[in-house]
Short mmCIF file of C-alpha atoms in Angstrom, two decimals:
data_model
loop_
_atom_site.label_atom_id
_atom_site.label_comp_id
_atom_site.label_asym_id
_atom_site.label_seq_id
_atom_site.Cartn_x
_atom_site.Cartn_y
_atom_site.Cartn_z
CA MET A 122 -18.45 -12.03 -2.80
CA VAL A 123 -15.86 -12.40 -5.49
CA THR A 124 -14.32 -9.32 -6.68
CA THR A 125 -12.23 -9.10 -9.73
CA ILE A 126 -9.08 -6.86 -10.45
CA LYS A 127 -7.45 -6.72 -13.71
CA VAL A 128 -3.26 -8.08 -13.59
CA ASP A 129 -1.41 -7.31 -16.87
CA VAL A 130 0.30 -10.29 -17.86
CA ARG A 131 3.22 -11.45 -20.17
CA GLN A 132 4.45 -14.66 -21.54
CA LEU A 133 8.13 -14.98 -21.99
CA PRO A 134 9.33 -16.69 -25.06
CA HIS A 135 9.91 -20.08 -23.25
CA GLY A 136 6.11 -20.31 -22.75
CA GLU A 137 4.99 -20.03 -26.25
CA GLY A 138 2.17 -22.20 -26.70
CA LEU A 139 1.36 -22.86 -23.21
CA PRO A 140 -2.04 -21.19 -22.14
CA LEU A 141 -1.77 -18.42 -19.64
CA PRO A 142 -2.71 -19.73 -15.82
CA ALA A 143 -6.73 -20.38 -15.52
CA TYR A 144 -8.95 -21.44 -12.47
CA GLN A 145 -10.28 -24.25 -13.08
CA THR A 146 -13.53 -23.94 -11.64
CA ALA A 147 -16.48 -21.13 -11.23
CA ASP A 148 -15.38 -20.82 -7.39
CA ALA A 149 -11.59 -21.89 -7.57
CA ALA A 150 -9.12 -19.19 -5.46
CA GLY A 151 -5.94 -20.16 -7.33
CA LEU A 152 -4.79 -19.84 -10.67
CA ASP A 153 -3.05 -22.75 -11.99
CA LEU A 154 0.70 -21.96 -12.63
CA LEU A 155 2.10 -24.64 -15.70
CA ALA A 156 5.78 -25.61 -15.92
CA ALA A 157 7.63 -23.61 -18.41
CA VAL A 158 10.24 -26.84 -19.20
CA PRO A 159 11.83 -27.74 -22.58
CA GLU A 160 9.12 -30.20 -24.52
CA GLY A 161 10.34 -33.92 -24.06
CA THR A 162 12.94 -32.92 -21.47
CA PRO A 163 11.28 -33.53 -18.13
CA LEU A 164 13.28 -31.92 -14.98
CA VAL A 165 13.24 -34.83 -13.00
CA LEU A 166 13.13 -34.38 -8.97
CA THR A 167 14.41 -37.46 -7.16
CA PRO A 168 13.66 -37.89 -3.47
CA GLY A 169 14.69 -35.04 -1.74
CA LYS A 170 15.98 -32.76 -4.19
CA TYR A 171 14.36 -29.50 -4.83
CA ALA A 172 14.09 -27.33 -8.04
CA MET A 173 13.21 -23.80 -9.41
CA VAL A 174 10.56 -24.60 -12.09
CA PRO A 175 9.96 -21.44 -14.46
CA THR A 176 6.44 -20.49 -15.52
CA ALA A 177 7.59 -17.88 -18.49
CA LEU A 178 5.22 -15.47 -17.12
CA THR A 179 5.64 -12.02 -15.27
CA ILE A 180 2.85 -10.22 -14.15
CA ALA A 181 2.14 -6.46 -13.16
CA LEU A 182 0.17 -6.70 -9.46
CA PRO A 183 -1.81 -3.40 -8.63
CA PRO A 184 -0.51 -1.83 -5.56
CA GLY A 185 -1.83 -2.78 -2.58
CA PHE A 186 -2.30 -6.39 -3.83
CA GLU A 187 0.60 -9.59 -3.75
CA ALA A 188 0.36 -13.37 -5.53
CA GLN A 189 0.94 -15.87 -3.26
CA VAL A 190 2.25 -19.15 -4.80
CA ARG A 191 0.71 -22.45 -2.60
CA PRO A 192 0.73 -25.87 -3.57
CA ARG A 193 -1.56 -28.06 -5.60
CA SER A 194 -3.16 -30.64 -3.11
CA GLY A 195 -3.07 -33.23 -5.55
CA LEU A 196 0.48 -33.12 -5.97
CA ALA A 197 1.44 -32.99 -2.17
CA ALA A 198 -0.96 -35.98 -1.87
CA LYS A 199 -0.19 -38.70 -4.73
CA HIS A 200 3.51 -37.23 -5.17
CA GLY A 201 4.84 -36.38 -2.15
CA VAL A 202 5.64 -32.80 -4.26
CA THR A 203 5.28 -29.59 -2.75
CA VAL A 204 5.95 -25.66 -2.58
CA LEU A 205 9.61 -25.56 -0.64
CA ASN A 206 8.91 -21.92 0.60
CA SER A 207 5.30 -22.11 0.68
CA PRO A 208 3.22 -19.43 0.16
CA GLY A 209 5.66 -17.76 -1.96
CA THR A 210 5.34 -14.21 -2.07
CA ILE A 211 5.10 -12.36 -5.53
CA ASP A 212 5.39 -8.47 -4.44
CA ALA A 213 3.29 -5.91 -6.64
CA ASP A 214 6.46 -5.08 -7.49
CA TYR A 215 8.40 -7.61 -9.00
CA ARG A 216 8.68 -7.83 -12.58
CA GLY A 217 10.43 -11.04 -12.86
CA GLU A 218 10.13 -14.02 -14.32
CA ILE A 219 7.65 -16.24 -11.76
CA ASN A 220 9.62 -19.36 -10.38
CA VAL A 221 7.73 -22.20 -8.98
CA LEU A 222 10.26 -24.04 -5.91
CA LEU A 223 9.15 -27.48 -5.95
CA ILE A 224 10.73 -30.32 -3.17
CA ASN A 225 10.23 -33.92 -3.62
CA HIS A 226 9.25 -35.33 -0.42
CA GLY A 227 7.71 -38.76 -1.71
CA GLY A 228 9.86 -41.58 -2.13
CA ALA A 229 10.08 -41.81 -5.98
CA PRO A 230 11.54 -39.57 -8.88
CA PHE A 231 9.14 -37.11 -10.47
CA SER A 232 9.18 -36.07 -13.70
CA ILE A 233 8.25 -32.59 -14.28
CA ARG A 234 6.76 -31.81 -17.70
CA ARG A 235 6.24 -29.10 -20.14
CA GLY A 236 2.33 -27.36 -19.47
CA GLU A 237 2.02 -29.73 -16.04
CA ARG A 238 -0.18 -27.90 -13.19
CA ILE A 239 2.74 -27.19 -10.48
CA ALA A 240 1.29 -25.27 -8.09
CA GLN A 241 -1.67 -22.41 -7.52
CA MET A 242 -1.60 -18.42 -7.81
CA VAL A 243 -3.79 -16.62 -5.21
CA ILE A 244 -4.25 -13.42 -5.27
CA ALA A 245 -4.88 -11.25 -1.99
CA PRO A 246 -5.16 -7.60 -0.91
CA VAL A 247 -2.14 -6.55 1.24
CA VAL A 248 -2.06 -5.01 4.72
CA GLN A 249 1.21 -2.80 5.82
CA ALA A 250 1.19 -2.71 9.73
CA GLU A 251 2.84 0.24 11.20
CA LEU A 252 4.88 -1.04 13.88
CA VAL A 253 4.62 0.91 17.53
CA PRO A 254 7.74 0.53 19.69
CA ALA A 255 5.60 -0.59 22.95
CA THR A 256 7.34 -1.26 26.87
CA ALA A 257 4.52 -3.91 27.46
CA LEU A 258 1.61 -5.40 25.49
CA SER A 259 -1.87 -6.13 26.87
CA GLY A 260 -2.41 -9.54 28.67
CA THR A 261 -4.84 -12.43 27.30
CA GLU A 262 -5.57 -15.70 28.49
CA ARG A 263 -3.38 -17.20 26.50
CA GLY A 264 -0.67 -15.57 27.11
CA SER A 265 2.86 -16.54 25.96
CA GLY A 266 1.65 -20.21 25.62
CA GLY A 267 3.02 -21.38 22.10
CA PHE A 268 3.41 -24.39 20.05
CA GLY A 269 0.67 -26.92 21.80
CA SER A 270 -0.34 -24.80 24.58
CA THR A 271 -4.21 -24.91 23.32
CA GLY A 272 -4.13 -28.58 22.69
CA ARG A 273 -3.12 -31.64 20.02
#
């Protein structure tokens, strides 16, 4: 079941002419974010380098929601370009520009052109935890087994 919420969005002047983020299919979870770099001046990411890429968007999420900025699988698979702090979190009280921190893990320079789809934004409900101090925790079969403890 798909739930729809309304999210106010504002496009900043350097985003003029770019379409708003959109779902590419009826069942897509993420809206595609576009690069708002200057026309004719792509941002070139050389191998191993990262950069903050503007989207020219600000949003007002309703309380109880967050936006997650996630990589686009095609950029990662074809070019080694991904979101460095994935998933990036946009809190409901943030009103600044959404920027995407991209890194080039590939072997060749990658040019980010104006209007290129650079990441996905997924809107999700938030659950906040109340941390309760305890002197001991309940036992489990796994116990304190960490990395690799349940198999490869």
